[in-house]
């Protein structure tokens, strides 16, 4: 089972990651990981920190001659803001002792982990909560998940996403999205993210991209923020990943946890998702067909999942990201110390992080899919898994 864990704070010296359970023999390089780290840093509406953060993960263990050895893989990534920012982070985040005059952050932001996190861990300063709950952590998450993503790619499984909506601007119907995304997916899901990456808002529709940029400009001037909706498509999945037997082995449930466990995500759906509740049965379920080689579906409104298992059709996942709670035009709050009503303070942030967050969403589902694949075709080495996969799919 592939599992990863991250460590590090937003303005600490570095982020660290450990990935375990990767079969021996998988070829991977730091440049493979950098591909998606670079993508995560791009996007219209991003904050000022991206101007000097140049994320690159260094692999310090787990590889020999460019291939995994079956043991844990250790990754590290420096936070350039730690040294380059003028905020004095080496003092603020000193691991040994507290210096005199360090400001205590006592104004929790509505919609953020600030207040509840401080209450849970009995902090009189929100800074520790800000540091660990920050989406900066997702840089290392993308790095760790890129290992699983490389494993999936070896077996022809590709992941790609695009933005469907930012604020009030977006596609109007299921069919409108399918007409533009599905032809790209026919060439593998990577074609989707590569086409989406041509837009700085990662939308496949040029007209909507322009409108999304304008929407972001308007909210920036207002000192507000924006969320939105994205779609992830996965191609190349074999039939039968996941299980109907137990609730905790259903593939859609595991994927939903990965998405919702990502900062600022508030909803997830598969295929038609919530729209299914507005339609009758004949408008929702996919009729079964058979070609010369296999069973298939005439449509894919279920998004490639039935009974908690992959059907062999493209997997379609949609996620909802809320507007970032850090805004230049502040909301009301209460000082944790004085209990007086006041306004929140500003902590550097994006106006709209959705174009960047979609790369995180693509990444976090990779270990889930890799584990479902290993459960069905597993082995300790890549060659053993290849043999199992070949024997069971031919």
Coordinates of N, CA and C in Angstrom, one line a residue, residues 229-233 267-271 315-321:
X229 N -15.2 25.5 -9.4 CA -15.4 24.1 -9.6 C -14.5 23.6 -10.7
X230 N -13.9 22.5 -10.5 CA -13.0 21.8 -11.5 C -13.4 20.4 -11.7
X231 N -12.9 19.9 -12.8 CA -13.2 18.5 -13.2 C -11.9 17.8 -13.5
X232 N -11.8 16.6 -12.9 CA -10.6 15.7 -13.1 C -11.1 14.5 -13.9
X233 N -10.4 14.1 -15.0 CA -10.7 12.9 -15.8 C -9.5 12.0 -15.7
X267 N -16.7 20.2 -1.6 CA -17.7 19.3 -2.2 C -17.0 18.4 -3.3
X268 N -17.6 17.3 -3.5 CA -17.1 16.4 -4.6 C -18.3 15.6 -5.2
X269 N -18.2 15.4 -6.5 CA -19.2 14.6 -7.1 C -18.6 13.8 -8.2
X270 N -19.3 12.7 -8.7 CA -18.8 11.8 -9.7 C -19.8 11.8 -10.9
X271 N -19.3 12.0 -12.1 CA -20.2 12.0 -13.3 C -21.2 13.2 -13.1
X315 N -12.9 8.0 -15.7 CA -13.3 8.4 -14.4 C -13.5 9.9 -14.4
X316 N -14.7 10.4 -14.0 CA -14.9 11.9 -14.0 C -15.3 12.3 -12.6
X317 N -14.4 13.1 -12.0 CA -14.6 13.7 -10.6 C -14.6 15.2 -10.7
X318 N -15.6 15.8 -9.9 CA -15.6 17.2 -9.9 C -15.5 17.6 -8.4
X319 N -14.8 18.7 -8.2 CA -14.6 19.2 -6.9 C -14.9 20.7 -6.8
X320 N -15.3 21.1 -5.6 CA -15.7 22.5 -5.3 C -14.7 23.1 -4.3
X321 N -14.2 24.2 -4.7 CA -13.3 24.9 -3.8 C -13.9 26.2 -3.4

